[in-house]
Short mmCIF file of C-alpha atoms and ligand atoms in Angstrom, two decimals:
data_model
loop_
_atom_site.label_atom_id
_atom_site.label_comp_id
_atom_site.label_asym_id
_atom_site.label_seq_id
_atom_site.Cartn_x
_atom_site.Cartn_y
_atom_site.Cartn_z
CA UNK A 1 0.00 0.00 0.00
CA UNK A 2 1.36 3.47 -0.86
CA UNK A 3 2.12 5.83 1.98
CA UNK A 4 -0.69 8.28 2.83
CA UNK A 5 0.02 11.91 1.90
CA UNK A 6 -1.16 12.95 5.38
CA UNK A 7 -1.03 10.45 8.24
CA UNK A 8 -2.30 11.57 11.65
CA UNK A 9 -2.23 9.19 14.64
CA UNK A 10 -3.74 9.69 18.09
CA UNK A 11 -3.23 13.43 17.84
CA UNK A 12 -4.23 15.84 20.58
CA UNK A 13 -3.75 19.58 20.40
CA UNK A 14 -4.44 22.04 23.23
CA UNK A 15 -4.39 25.82 23.43
CA UNK A 16 -3.32 26.86 26.95
CA UNK A 17 -4.23 23.45 28.37
CA UNK A 18 -7.65 23.45 26.67
CA UNK A 19 -8.01 20.61 24.13
CA UNK A 20 -9.11 21.86 20.69
CA UNK A 21 -8.65 18.43 19.08
CA UNK A 22 -8.23 15.03 20.67
CA UNK A 23 -7.84 11.40 19.61
CA UNK A 24 -7.51 12.33 15.92
CA UNK A 25 -6.67 9.52 13.51
CA UNK A 26 -6.80 10.46 9.86
CA UNK A 27 -5.03 9.19 6.75
CA UNK A 28 -5.38 11.05 3.45
CA UNK A 29 -4.47 8.68 0.63
CA UNK A 30 -2.78 9.72 -2.60
CA UNK A 31 -5.41 11.02 -5.03
CA UNK A 32 -8.05 11.37 -2.31
CA UNK A 33 -10.24 14.47 -2.38
CA UNK A 34 -11.23 15.05 1.21
CA UNK A 35 -13.94 17.45 2.35
CA UNK A 36 -13.30 18.70 5.90
CA UNK A 37 -16.58 19.86 7.41
CA UNK A 38 -17.19 21.34 10.82
CA UNK A 39 -18.94 24.06 12.81
CA UNK A 40 -17.32 27.34 13.94
CA UNK A 41 -14.68 26.66 16.54
CA UNK A 42 -14.70 22.92 15.73
CA UNK A 43 -10.96 22.81 15.04
CA UNK A 44 -10.70 22.91 11.22
CA UNK A 45 -8.15 25.73 11.12
CA UNK A 46 -6.21 24.10 13.95
CA UNK A 47 -6.10 20.85 11.93
CA UNK A 48 -4.85 22.74 8.85
CA UNK A 49 -2.19 24.54 10.89
CA UNK A 50 -0.99 21.19 12.27
CA UNK A 51 -0.76 19.76 8.73
CA UNK A 52 1.12 22.86 7.54
CA UNK A 53 3.52 22.62 10.51
CA UNK A 54 2.46 25.99 11.94
CA UNK A 55 1.34 24.25 15.16
CA UNK A 56 2.93 21.23 16.87
CA UNK A 57 0.79 18.44 18.35
CA UNK A 58 0.53 18.25 22.14
CA UNK A 59 0.49 14.45 21.76
CA UNK A 60 0.44 11.92 18.92
CA UNK A 61 2.09 12.10 15.51
CA UNK A 62 1.49 13.75 12.18
CA UNK A 63 3.35 12.98 8.96
CA UNK A 64 3.04 14.79 5.66
CA UNK A 65 4.67 13.03 2.69
CA UNK A 66 6.13 10.66 5.32
CA UNK A 67 7.92 13.41 7.28
CA UNK A 68 7.39 16.01 9.98
CA UNK A 69 5.01 18.76 8.77
CA UNK A 70 6.72 21.86 7.39
CA UNK A 71 9.55 19.97 5.66
CA UNK A 72 7.76 19.89 2.30
CA UNK A 73 5.96 23.25 2.19
CA UNK A 74 6.86 23.65 -1.49
CA UNK A 75 4.84 20.49 -2.29
CA UNK A 76 1.69 21.97 -0.75
CA UNK A 77 -0.54 24.34 -2.70
CA UNK A 78 -2.50 26.46 -0.21
CA UNK A 79 -5.59 28.46 -1.17
CA UNK A 80 -6.59 30.96 1.54
CA UNK A 81 -10.15 32.24 1.93
CA UNK A 82 -9.10 35.49 0.30
CA UNK A 83 -5.92 37.23 -0.77
CA UNK A 84 -5.61 40.34 1.36
CA UNK A 85 -2.84 42.86 0.83
CA UNK A 86 -0.88 43.72 -2.28
CA UNK A 87 -2.97 41.94 -4.90
CA UNK A 88 -6.17 43.65 -3.71
CA UNK A 89 -4.75 47.20 -3.83
CA UNK A 90 -6.18 49.28 -6.65
CA UNK A 91 -3.04 51.49 -6.79
CA UNK A 92 -0.90 48.40 -7.50
CA UNK A 93 -2.88 46.88 -10.33
CA UNK A 94 -1.51 43.34 -10.39
CA UNK A 95 -2.99 41.22 -13.17
CA UNK A 96 -4.52 37.75 -13.01
CA UNK A 97 -1.57 36.05 -14.74
CA UNK A 98 0.86 37.70 -12.29
CA UNK A 99 -1.14 36.38 -9.33
CA UNK A 100 -0.96 32.85 -10.81
CA UNK A 101 2.81 33.29 -11.33
CA UNK A 102 3.22 34.17 -7.63
CA UNK A 103 2.75 30.42 -7.00
CA UNK A 104 6.22 29.90 -8.51
CA UNK A 105 7.99 32.29 -6.15
CA UNK A 106 10.24 30.65 -3.60
CA UNK A 107 12.12 32.17 -0.63
CA UNK A 108 15.51 32.28 -2.40
CA UNK A 109 14.19 33.78 -5.61
CA UNK A 110 14.88 37.41 -6.50
CA UNK A 111 12.74 39.64 -8.67
CA UNK A 112 9.62 39.02 -10.68
CA UNK A 113 11.05 38.09 -14.09
CA UNK A 114 9.54 34.87 -15.33
CA UNK A 115 10.65 32.56 -18.14
CA UNK A 116 8.34 31.76 -21.05
CA UNK A 117 7.95 28.20 -19.64
CA UNK A 118 6.77 29.67 -16.34
CA UNK A 119 4.30 31.93 -18.13
CA UNK A 120 3.01 28.88 -20.04
CA UNK A 121 2.58 27.04 -16.72
CA UNK A 122 0.61 29.96 -15.30
CA UNK A 123 -1.60 30.06 -18.39
CA UNK A 124 -2.18 26.28 -18.14
CA UNK A 125 -3.17 26.64 -14.48
CA UNK A 126 -5.53 29.50 -15.37
CA UNK A 127 -7.06 27.37 -18.14
CA UNK A 128 -7.70 24.56 -15.61
CA UNK A 129 -9.85 26.94 -13.55
CA UNK A 130 -11.48 28.53 -16.62
CA UNK A 131 -9.72 31.87 -16.18
CA UNK A 132 -7.60 31.81 -19.36
CA UNK A 133 -9.66 34.55 -21.00
CA UNK A 134 -9.13 36.88 -18.02
CA UNK A 135 -5.33 36.50 -17.69
CA UNK A 136 -4.74 40.20 -18.43
CA UNK A 137 -7.50 41.55 -16.17
CA UNK A 138 -6.62 43.36 -12.96
CA UNK A 139 -7.07 41.04 -9.99
CA UNK A 140 -8.76 43.76 -7.92
CA UNK A 141 -11.51 44.07 -10.56
CA UNK A 142 -12.57 40.39 -10.45
CA UNK A 143 -15.68 38.98 -8.78
CA UNK A 144 -15.26 36.94 -5.58
CA UNK A 145 -15.60 33.64 -7.49
CA UNK A 146 -13.09 34.73 -10.16
CA UNK A 147 -10.61 35.77 -7.46
CA UNK A 148 -11.00 32.41 -5.78
CA UNK A 149 -10.37 30.57 -9.08
CA UNK A 150 -7.25 32.70 -9.64
CA UNK A 151 -5.99 31.72 -6.19
CA UNK A 152 -6.58 28.06 -7.04
CA UNK A 153 -4.53 28.57 -10.23
CA UNK A 154 -1.77 30.15 -8.11
CA UNK A 155 -1.76 27.02 -5.93
CA UNK A 156 -1.86 24.64 -8.92
CA UNK A 157 0.92 26.31 -10.93
CA UNK A 158 3.72 24.52 -9.05
CA UNK A 159 1.99 21.15 -9.53
CA UNK A 160 1.56 20.47 -5.79
CA UNK A 161 1.43 17.00 -4.22
CA UNK A 162 -1.27 18.28 -1.86
CA UNK A 163 -3.77 21.06 -2.51
CA UNK A 164 -5.39 22.63 0.57
CA UNK A 165 -8.36 24.95 0.17
CA UNK A 166 -9.57 26.87 3.22
CA UNK A 167 -13.27 27.72 2.87
CA UNK A 168 -13.07 28.42 -0.88
CA UNK A 169 -16.73 29.46 -1.04
CA UNK A 170 -16.79 31.63 2.10
CA UNK A 171 -16.94 34.94 0.24
CA UNK A 172 -18.94 34.10 -2.86
CA UNK A 173 -22.62 33.98 -3.74
CA UNK A 174 -24.54 30.70 -4.38
CA UNK A 175 -24.16 30.89 -8.17
CA UNK A 176 -20.41 31.56 -7.93
CA UNK A 177 -20.20 28.73 -5.43
CA UNK A 178 -21.63 26.15 -7.81
CA UNK A 179 -19.40 27.37 -10.66
CA UNK A 180 -16.44 26.91 -8.31
CA UNK A 181 -17.63 23.42 -7.33
CA UNK A 182 -17.76 22.52 -11.02
CA UNK A 183 -14.19 23.72 -11.46
CA UNK A 184 -13.07 21.86 -8.32
CA UNK A 185 -14.65 18.60 -9.43
CA UNK A 186 -12.85 18.87 -12.79
CA UNK A 187 -9.38 19.74 -11.45
CA UNK A 188 -9.80 17.25 -8.63
CA UNK A 189 -8.96 14.02 -10.43
CA UNK A 190 -5.39 12.95 -9.72
CA UNK A 191 -4.73 15.82 -7.29
CA UNK A 192 -4.73 14.96 -3.57
CA UNK A 193 -6.81 17.69 -1.99
CA UNK A 194 -8.30 18.78 1.26
CA UNK A 195 -11.17 21.27 1.12
CA UNK A 196 -12.35 22.90 4.34
CA UNK A 197 -15.97 24.02 4.38
CA UNK A 198 -18.96 24.80 6.59
CA UNK A 199 -21.20 23.87 3.74
CA UNK A 200 -22.66 20.39 3.22
CA UNK A 201 -23.06 21.02 -0.50
CA UNK A 202 -19.26 20.66 -0.86
CA UNK A 203 -20.11 16.93 -0.94
CA UNK A 204 -21.36 17.50 -4.49
CA UNK A 205 -18.01 18.98 -5.62
CA UNK A 206 -16.43 15.70 -6.66
CA UNK A 207 -14.93 14.90 -3.25
CA UNK A 208 -14.18 11.23 -2.57
CA UNK A 209 -14.17 11.23 1.25
CA UNK A 210 -15.31 13.38 4.16
CA UNK A 211 -14.00 14.19 7.62
CA UNK A 212 -16.16 15.99 10.20
CA UNK A 213 -14.24 17.99 12.79
CA UNK A 214 -15.62 19.14 16.11
CA UNK A 215 -13.10 18.54 18.89
CA UNK A 216 -12.62 15.07 17.43
CA UNK A 217 -12.65 13.81 13.84
CA UNK A 218 -15.07 11.34 12.25
CA UNK A 219 -14.04 10.05 8.81
CA UNK A 220 -15.89 8.38 5.97
CA UNK A 221 -14.03 7.01 2.90
CA UNK A 222 -16.93 8.12 0.68
CA UNK A 223 -18.84 11.42 0.43
CA UNK A 224 -21.59 10.31 2.81
CA UNK A 225 -22.41 11.47 6.30
CA UNK A 226 -23.21 8.95 9.02
CA UNK A 227 -25.58 9.86 11.85
CA UNK A 228 -22.50 10.20 14.11
CA UNK A 229 -21.13 12.79 11.66
CA UNK A 230 -24.38 14.79 11.57
CA UNK A 231 -24.42 14.74 15.39
CA UNK A 232 -20.82 15.95 15.41
CA UNK A 233 -21.66 18.77 12.98
CA UNK A 234 -24.95 19.94 14.43
CA UNK A 235 -25.10 18.51 17.97
CA UNK A 236 -27.72 16.20 19.39
CA UNK A 237 -31.02 17.98 19.92
CA UNK A 238 -34.15 17.01 21.81
CA UNK A 239 -37.17 16.32 19.63
CA UNK A 240 -38.82 19.53 20.84
CA UNK A 241 -35.96 21.49 19.32
CA UNK A 242 -36.61 23.16 15.92
CA UNK A 243 -33.04 22.22 14.90
CA UNK A 244 -33.91 18.55 15.24
CA UNK A 245 -36.97 19.00 13.00
CA UNK A 246 -34.83 20.87 10.48
CA UNK A 247 -32.15 18.18 10.40
CA UNK A 248 -34.79 15.55 9.74
CA UNK A 249 -35.82 17.51 6.65
CA UNK A 250 -32.30 17.63 5.15
CA UNK A 251 -32.82 15.86 1.85
CA UNK A 252 -31.15 12.43 1.89
CA UNK A 253 -29.37 13.37 -1.36
CA UNK A 254 -27.71 16.34 0.30
CA UNK A 255 -26.71 14.56 3.49
CA UNK A 256 -26.00 11.43 1.41
CA UNK A 257 -27.71 9.56 4.23
CA UNK A 258 -30.07 6.77 3.31
CA UNK A 259 -33.61 7.11 4.76
CA UNK A 260 -33.08 3.89 6.76
CA UNK A 261 -30.18 5.57 8.56
CA UNK A 262 -32.41 8.42 9.71
CA UNK A 263 -33.16 8.62 13.42
N1 ATP B 301 -4.69 31.04 19.21
C1 ATP B 301 -5.63 30.47 19.95
N2 ATP B 301 -5.57 30.53 21.30
C2 ATP B 301 -6.52 29.95 22.08
N3 ATP B 301 -7.57 29.25 21.59
C3 ATP B 301 -7.68 29.17 20.26
C4 ATP B 301 -6.72 29.77 19.37
N4 ATP B 301 -7.09 29.51 18.08
C5 ATP B 301 -8.23 28.79 18.16
N5 ATP B 301 -8.58 28.58 19.44
C6 ATP B 301 -9.75 27.82 19.93
O1 ATP B 301 -9.63 26.49 19.42
C7 ATP B 301 -10.90 26.01 18.99
C8 ATP B 301 -10.82 25.60 17.51
O2 ATP B 301 -10.61 26.77 16.74
P1 ATP B 301 -10.41 26.73 15.16
O3 ATP B 301 -10.06 28.12 14.71
O4 ATP B 301 -9.48 25.64 14.81
O5 ATP B 301 -11.88 26.34 14.67
P2 ATP B 301 -12.50 26.37 13.20
O6 ATP B 301 -13.22 25.07 13.02
O7 ATP B 301 -11.46 26.69 12.19
O8 ATP B 301 -13.53 27.55 13.33
P3 ATP B 301 -14.12 28.57 12.19
O9 ATP B 301 -14.97 27.75 11.31
O10 ATP B 301 -14.91 29.53 13.02
O11 ATP B 301 -12.94 29.22 11.50
C9 ATP B 301 -11.89 27.13 19.28
O12 ATP B 301 -12.50 26.86 20.53
C10 ATP B 301 -11.04 28.38 19.35
O13 ATP B 301 -11.60 29.33 20.22
#
């Protein structure tokens, strides 16, 4: 069996003695497209920071490409929720192609002169996210969904072994969201990816597995939620609670839960 891209065993992480995550076991296989779902404060960002090597586990182990996190940062393509700072400034009108090319910058590199091969790579990455026609547009003039696709191209340009997307639909409207899901499901094949979301509809974006995070992690090797996962996401409510009634009305297709599994 090939080594998992991310391998987490019995991991606990605490902030100031307060456990944010405990007993986490999670293996992300090569080629897997994992949706990471969870409520606010559930520990999704903490999990990402542990994978990126920004935080160190309080107990347990985590391996990324078989080694301590942080050793292979160049093999990870990271897509933040939004790109604040330079690229958003209207007085520094950076263009879409230049944002994609930023994915090729490395710490030792000086200047912003790119070779024609690098420009071709950026254009290929933009084509993969259907942004080829907007390569010369100013980044600050794009819609939220177009910006997000450009950021995905920036992450894809270096051909990463692991693509991590942090809430890619957080700042875009429902229509933009479904266009982005279409793009994600098409670029997904062959790329190991981890997409963090609050939104159950991410399960329709071509993901192959799902992990629910709320203090602990529940994993399914297919894009289906078990009752345990729904409880982890939404809590267990008494039958008098309107939330319980609402959860019972979640269409089985959306929750990917068969009617026989319903409470
Ligand atoms: N720097 C910190 N110091 C102390 N506690 C923290 C810190 N960062 C996060 N926490 C706590 O750890 C828990 C998990 O937070 P985390 O940011 O990982 O959740 P999340 O699932 O990413 O939430 P959201 O969806 O709101 O971004 C929360 O209870 C949060 O208050």
